[in-house]
CSV table of C-alpha atoms and ligand atoms in Angstrom, one decimal:
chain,number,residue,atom,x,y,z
X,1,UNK,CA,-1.3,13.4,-5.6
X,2,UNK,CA,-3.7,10.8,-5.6
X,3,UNK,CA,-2.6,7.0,-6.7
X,4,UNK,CA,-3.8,6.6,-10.4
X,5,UNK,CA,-3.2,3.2,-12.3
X,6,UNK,CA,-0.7,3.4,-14.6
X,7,UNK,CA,1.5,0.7,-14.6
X,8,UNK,CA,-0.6,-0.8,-12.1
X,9,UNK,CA,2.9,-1.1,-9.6
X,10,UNK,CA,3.6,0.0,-6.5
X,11,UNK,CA,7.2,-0.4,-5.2
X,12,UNK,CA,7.5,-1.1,-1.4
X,13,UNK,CA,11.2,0.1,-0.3
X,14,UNK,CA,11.3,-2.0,2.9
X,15,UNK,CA,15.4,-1.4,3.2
X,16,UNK,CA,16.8,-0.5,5.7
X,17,UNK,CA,19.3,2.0,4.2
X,18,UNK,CA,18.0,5.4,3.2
X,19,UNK,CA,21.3,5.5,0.2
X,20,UNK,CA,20.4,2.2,-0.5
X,21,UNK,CA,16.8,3.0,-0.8
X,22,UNK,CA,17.4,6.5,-2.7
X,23,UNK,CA,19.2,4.4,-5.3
X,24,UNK,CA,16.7,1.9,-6.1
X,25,UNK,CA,14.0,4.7,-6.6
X,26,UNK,CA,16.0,6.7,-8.6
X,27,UNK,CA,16.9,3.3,-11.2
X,28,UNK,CA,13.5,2.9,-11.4
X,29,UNK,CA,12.6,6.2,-12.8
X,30,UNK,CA,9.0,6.9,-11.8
X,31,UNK,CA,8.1,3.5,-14.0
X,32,UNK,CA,6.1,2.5,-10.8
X,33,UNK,CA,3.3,4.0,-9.6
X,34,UNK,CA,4.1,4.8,-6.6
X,35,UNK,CA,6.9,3.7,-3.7
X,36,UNK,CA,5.8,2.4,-0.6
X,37,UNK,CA,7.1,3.2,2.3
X,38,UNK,CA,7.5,1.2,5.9
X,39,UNK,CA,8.9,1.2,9.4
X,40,UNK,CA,11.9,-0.5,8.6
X,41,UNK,CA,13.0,2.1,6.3
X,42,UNK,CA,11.5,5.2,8.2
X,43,UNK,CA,12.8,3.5,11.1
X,44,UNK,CA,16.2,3.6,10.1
X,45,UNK,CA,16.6,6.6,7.3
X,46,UNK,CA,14.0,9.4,9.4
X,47,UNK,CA,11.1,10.7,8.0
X,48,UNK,CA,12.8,12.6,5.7
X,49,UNK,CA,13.6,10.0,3.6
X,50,UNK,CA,9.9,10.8,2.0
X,51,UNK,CA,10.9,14.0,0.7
X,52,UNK,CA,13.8,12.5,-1.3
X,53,UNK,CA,11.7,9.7,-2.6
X,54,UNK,CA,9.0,12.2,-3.9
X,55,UNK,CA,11.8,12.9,-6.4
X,56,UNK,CA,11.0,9.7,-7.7
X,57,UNK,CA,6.9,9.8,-7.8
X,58,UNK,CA,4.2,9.5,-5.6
X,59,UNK,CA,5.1,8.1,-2.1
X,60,UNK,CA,2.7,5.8,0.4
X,61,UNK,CA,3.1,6.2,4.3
X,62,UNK,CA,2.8,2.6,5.0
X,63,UNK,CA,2.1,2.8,8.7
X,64,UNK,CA,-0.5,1.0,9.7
X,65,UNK,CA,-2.1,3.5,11.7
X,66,UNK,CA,-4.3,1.6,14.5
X,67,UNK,CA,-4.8,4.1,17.1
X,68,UNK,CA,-7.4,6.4,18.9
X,69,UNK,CA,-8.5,9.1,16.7
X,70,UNK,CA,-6.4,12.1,18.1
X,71,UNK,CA,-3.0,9.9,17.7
X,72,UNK,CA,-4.2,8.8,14.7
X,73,UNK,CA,-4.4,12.3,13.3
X,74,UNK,CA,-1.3,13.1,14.6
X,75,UNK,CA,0.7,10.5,13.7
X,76,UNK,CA,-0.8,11.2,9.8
X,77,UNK,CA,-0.2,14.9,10.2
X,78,UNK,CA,3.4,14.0,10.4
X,79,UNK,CA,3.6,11.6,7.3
X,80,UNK,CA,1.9,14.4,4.9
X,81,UNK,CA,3.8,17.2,6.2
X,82,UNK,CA,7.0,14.7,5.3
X,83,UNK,CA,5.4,14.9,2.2
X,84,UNK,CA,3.5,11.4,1.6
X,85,UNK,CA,0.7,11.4,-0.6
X,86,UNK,CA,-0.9,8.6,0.9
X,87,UNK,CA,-1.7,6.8,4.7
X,88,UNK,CA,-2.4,3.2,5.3
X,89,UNK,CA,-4.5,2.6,8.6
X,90,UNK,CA,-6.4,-0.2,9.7
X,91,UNK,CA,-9.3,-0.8,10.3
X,92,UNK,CA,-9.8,-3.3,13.3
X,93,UNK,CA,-9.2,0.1,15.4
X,94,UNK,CA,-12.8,1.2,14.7
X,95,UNK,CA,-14.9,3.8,12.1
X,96,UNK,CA,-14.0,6.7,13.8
X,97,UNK,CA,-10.0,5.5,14.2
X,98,UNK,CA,-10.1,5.4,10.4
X,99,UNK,CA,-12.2,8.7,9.9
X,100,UNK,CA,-9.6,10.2,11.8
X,101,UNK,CA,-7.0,9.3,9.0
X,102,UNK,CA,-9.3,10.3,6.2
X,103,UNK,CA,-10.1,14.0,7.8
X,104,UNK,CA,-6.6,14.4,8.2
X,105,UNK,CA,-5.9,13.3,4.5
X,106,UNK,CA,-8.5,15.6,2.9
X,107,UNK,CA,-6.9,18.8,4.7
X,108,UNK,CA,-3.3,17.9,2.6
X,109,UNK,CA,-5.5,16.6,-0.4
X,110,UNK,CA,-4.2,13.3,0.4
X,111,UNK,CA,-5.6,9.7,0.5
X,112,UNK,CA,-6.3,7.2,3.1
X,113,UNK,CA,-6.5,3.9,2.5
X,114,UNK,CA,-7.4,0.8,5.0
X,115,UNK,CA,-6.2,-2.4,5.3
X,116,UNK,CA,-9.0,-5.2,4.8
X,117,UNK,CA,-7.8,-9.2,4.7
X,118,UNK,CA,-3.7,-9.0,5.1
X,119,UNK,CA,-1.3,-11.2,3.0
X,120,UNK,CA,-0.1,-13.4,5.2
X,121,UNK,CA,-1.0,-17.1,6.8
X,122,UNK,CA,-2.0,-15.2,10.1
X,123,UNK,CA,-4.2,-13.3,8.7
X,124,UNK,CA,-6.8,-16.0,8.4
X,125,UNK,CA,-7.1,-16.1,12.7
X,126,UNK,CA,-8.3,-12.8,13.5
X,127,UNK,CA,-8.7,-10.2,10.3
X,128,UNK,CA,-10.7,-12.5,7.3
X,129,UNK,CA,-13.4,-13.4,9.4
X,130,UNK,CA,-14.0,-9.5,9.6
X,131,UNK,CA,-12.7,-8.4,6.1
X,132,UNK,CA,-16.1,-7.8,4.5
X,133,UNK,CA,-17.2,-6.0,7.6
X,134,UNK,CA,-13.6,-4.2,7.7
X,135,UNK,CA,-14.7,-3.3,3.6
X,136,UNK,CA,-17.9,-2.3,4.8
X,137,UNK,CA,-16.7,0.5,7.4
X,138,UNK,CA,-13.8,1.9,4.9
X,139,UNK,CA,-16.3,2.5,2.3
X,140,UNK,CA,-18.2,4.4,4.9
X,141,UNK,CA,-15.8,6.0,6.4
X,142,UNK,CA,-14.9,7.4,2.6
X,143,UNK,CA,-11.4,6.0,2.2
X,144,UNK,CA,-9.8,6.4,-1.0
X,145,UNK,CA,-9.4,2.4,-1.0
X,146,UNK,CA,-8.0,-0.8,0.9
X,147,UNK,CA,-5.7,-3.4,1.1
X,148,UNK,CA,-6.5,-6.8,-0.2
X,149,UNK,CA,-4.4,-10.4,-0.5
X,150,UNK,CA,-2.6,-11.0,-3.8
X,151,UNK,CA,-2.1,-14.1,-1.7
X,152,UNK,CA,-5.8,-15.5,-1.9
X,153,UNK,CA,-7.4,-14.1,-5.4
X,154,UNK,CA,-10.7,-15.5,-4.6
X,155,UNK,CA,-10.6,-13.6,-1.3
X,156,UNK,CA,-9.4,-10.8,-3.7
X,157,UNK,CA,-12.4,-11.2,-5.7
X,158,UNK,CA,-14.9,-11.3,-2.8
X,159,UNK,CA,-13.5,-8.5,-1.4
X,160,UNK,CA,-13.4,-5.9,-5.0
X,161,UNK,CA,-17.0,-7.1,-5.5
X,162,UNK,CA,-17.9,-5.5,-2.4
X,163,UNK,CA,-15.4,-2.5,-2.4
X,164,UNK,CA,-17.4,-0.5,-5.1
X,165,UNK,CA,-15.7,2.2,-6.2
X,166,UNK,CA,-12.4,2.2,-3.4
X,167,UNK,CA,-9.0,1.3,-5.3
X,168,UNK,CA,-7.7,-1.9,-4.3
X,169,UNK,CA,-4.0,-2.2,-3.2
X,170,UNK,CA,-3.0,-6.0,-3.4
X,171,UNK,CA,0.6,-6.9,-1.4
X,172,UNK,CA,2.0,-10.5,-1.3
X,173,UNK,CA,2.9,-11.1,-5.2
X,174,UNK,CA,6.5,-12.1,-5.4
X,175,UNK,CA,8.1,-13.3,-2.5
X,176,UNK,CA,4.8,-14.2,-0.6
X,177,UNK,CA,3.6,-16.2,-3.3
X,178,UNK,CA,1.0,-14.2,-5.1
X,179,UNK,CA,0.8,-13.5,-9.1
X,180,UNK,CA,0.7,-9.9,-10.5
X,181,UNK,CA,-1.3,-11.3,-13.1
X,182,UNK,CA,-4.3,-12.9,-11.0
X,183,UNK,CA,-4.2,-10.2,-8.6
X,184,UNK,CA,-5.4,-7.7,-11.3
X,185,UNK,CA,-7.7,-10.0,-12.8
X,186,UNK,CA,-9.3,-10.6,-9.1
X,187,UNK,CA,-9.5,-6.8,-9.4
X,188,UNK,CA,-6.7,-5.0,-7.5
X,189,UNK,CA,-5.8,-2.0,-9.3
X,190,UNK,CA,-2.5,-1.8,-8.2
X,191,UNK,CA,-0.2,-4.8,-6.9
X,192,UNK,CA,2.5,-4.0,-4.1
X,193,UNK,CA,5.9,-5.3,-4.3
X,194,UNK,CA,9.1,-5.5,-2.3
X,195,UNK,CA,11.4,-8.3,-2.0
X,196,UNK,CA,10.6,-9.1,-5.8
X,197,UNK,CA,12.1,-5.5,-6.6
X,198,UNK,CA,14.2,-4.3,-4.1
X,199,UNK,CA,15.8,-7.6,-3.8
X,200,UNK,CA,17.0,-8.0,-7.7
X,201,UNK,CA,19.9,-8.5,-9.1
X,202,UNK,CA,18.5,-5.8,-10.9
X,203,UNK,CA,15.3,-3.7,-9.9
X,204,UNK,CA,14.5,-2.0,-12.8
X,205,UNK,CA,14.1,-5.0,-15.0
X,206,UNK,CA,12.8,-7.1,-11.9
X,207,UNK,CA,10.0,-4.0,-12.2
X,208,UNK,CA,9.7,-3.9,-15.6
X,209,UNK,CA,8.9,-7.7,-15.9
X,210,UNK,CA,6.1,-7.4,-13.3
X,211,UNK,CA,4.6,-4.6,-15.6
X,212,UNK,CA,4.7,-6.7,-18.8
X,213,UNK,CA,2.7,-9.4,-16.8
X,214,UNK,CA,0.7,-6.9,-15.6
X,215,UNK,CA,-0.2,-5.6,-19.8
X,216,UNK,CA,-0.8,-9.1,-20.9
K,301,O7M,O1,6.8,-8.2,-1.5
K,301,O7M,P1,7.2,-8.3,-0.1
K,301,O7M,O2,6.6,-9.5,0.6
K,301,O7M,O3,8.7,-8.2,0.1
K,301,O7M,O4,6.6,-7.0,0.6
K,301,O7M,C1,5.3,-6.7,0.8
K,301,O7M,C2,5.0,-5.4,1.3
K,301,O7M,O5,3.6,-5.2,1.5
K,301,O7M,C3,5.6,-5.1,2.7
K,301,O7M,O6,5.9,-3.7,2.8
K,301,O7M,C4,4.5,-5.5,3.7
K,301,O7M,O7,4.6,-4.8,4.9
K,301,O7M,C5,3.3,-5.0,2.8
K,301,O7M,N1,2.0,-5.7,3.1
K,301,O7M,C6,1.9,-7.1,3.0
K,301,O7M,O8,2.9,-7.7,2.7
K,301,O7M,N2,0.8,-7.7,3.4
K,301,O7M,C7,-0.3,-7.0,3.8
K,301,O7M,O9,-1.4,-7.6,4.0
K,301,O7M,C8,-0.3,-5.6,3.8
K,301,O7M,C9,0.9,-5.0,3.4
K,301,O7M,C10,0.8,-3.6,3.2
K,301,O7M,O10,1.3,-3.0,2.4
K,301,O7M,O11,-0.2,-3.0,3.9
K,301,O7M,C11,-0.5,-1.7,3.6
């Protein structure tokens, strides 16, 4: 199903314990969006783990896909026949990398969406210089939207003034740094989190408080 803002949260599950994992989701009751998963949790738990979080809502393939087209499509042919809704690629690997994704998306009526400007310090050296560009080729392509810094809300806004109509997916609020709050007034229309959640005494209200500041 494709991501629609509700709450505005996505929930990145970046455990590596599939019971552990299962147990969050299921305390959080479909209040979030969607739950994002990564390597370190498909890594450890299988693929399968996807099926048992679609109990819980909408799931993300979080794999950064950044391959030649053919393995691109092969490795997202496996995600949506796990049952995710939605691929992450990137983009540095080139239009018709990330085309790749998309083609395969559209045949499960899934989404694809590509990673501009990442959270993180290093992301400054190689990917911002490009991130416009990087927006440029996903609107393009016809990616169902990107990934933009919670970390750098100016950035954030540069970027969602030149996304058009593409949903914006903002990771690094939390642990990283960034605000929920500014993030969605920069325009992201969803914010990821993971150790702010996952890493709570208590998840649910750890989630819960992120969507209050997200209402205000
Ligand atoms: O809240 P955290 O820092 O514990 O987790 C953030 C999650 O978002 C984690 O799963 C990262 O891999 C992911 N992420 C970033 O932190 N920064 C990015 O630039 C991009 C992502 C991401 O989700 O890419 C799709």
């Amino acid at each position: 199903m494709p991501l629609v803002p509700r709450s505005r949260l996505i929930v990145a599950l970046d455990l590596m314990d599939g019971y552990e994992a299962l147990s969050i989701a299921e305390k959080l009751g479909g209040i979030a969006d969607a739950i994002k998963v990564n390597y370190p949790l498909i890594l450890s738990a299988g693929l399968d783990i996807i099926k048992d979080l679609k109990k819980h809502g909408n799931v993300v393939a979080d794999f950064k896909v950044a391959d030649i087209p053919n393995t691109n499509s092969l490795i997202c042919a496996q995600a949506f026949k796990a049952g995710a809704d939605a691929i992450i690629c990137h983009g540095f690997a080139g239009s018709d990398s990330v085309k790749a994704c998309i083609d395969e998306a559209s045949k499960y009526g899934c989404e694809a969406y590509v990673v501009t400007e990442m959270s993180h310090p290093g992301a400054v050296e190689f990917l911002q210089p490009h991130a416009f560009e990087l927006v440029e080729l996903a609107r393009r392509a016809g990616a169902s939207g990107i990934i933009a810094p919670a970390t750098r809300p100016e950035r954030l806004a540069d970027i969602r003034r030149k996304a058009g109509k593409m949903k914006i997916l903002a990771p690094g609020v939390g642990a990283q740094g960034g605000e929920a709050r500014r993030a969605i007034d920069a325009g992201a229309d969803f914010i990821i989190v993971g150790r702010g959640i996952y890493g709570a005494d208590d998840p649910y209200e750890a989630a819960l408080e992120f969507i209050e500041q997200l209402r205000r």
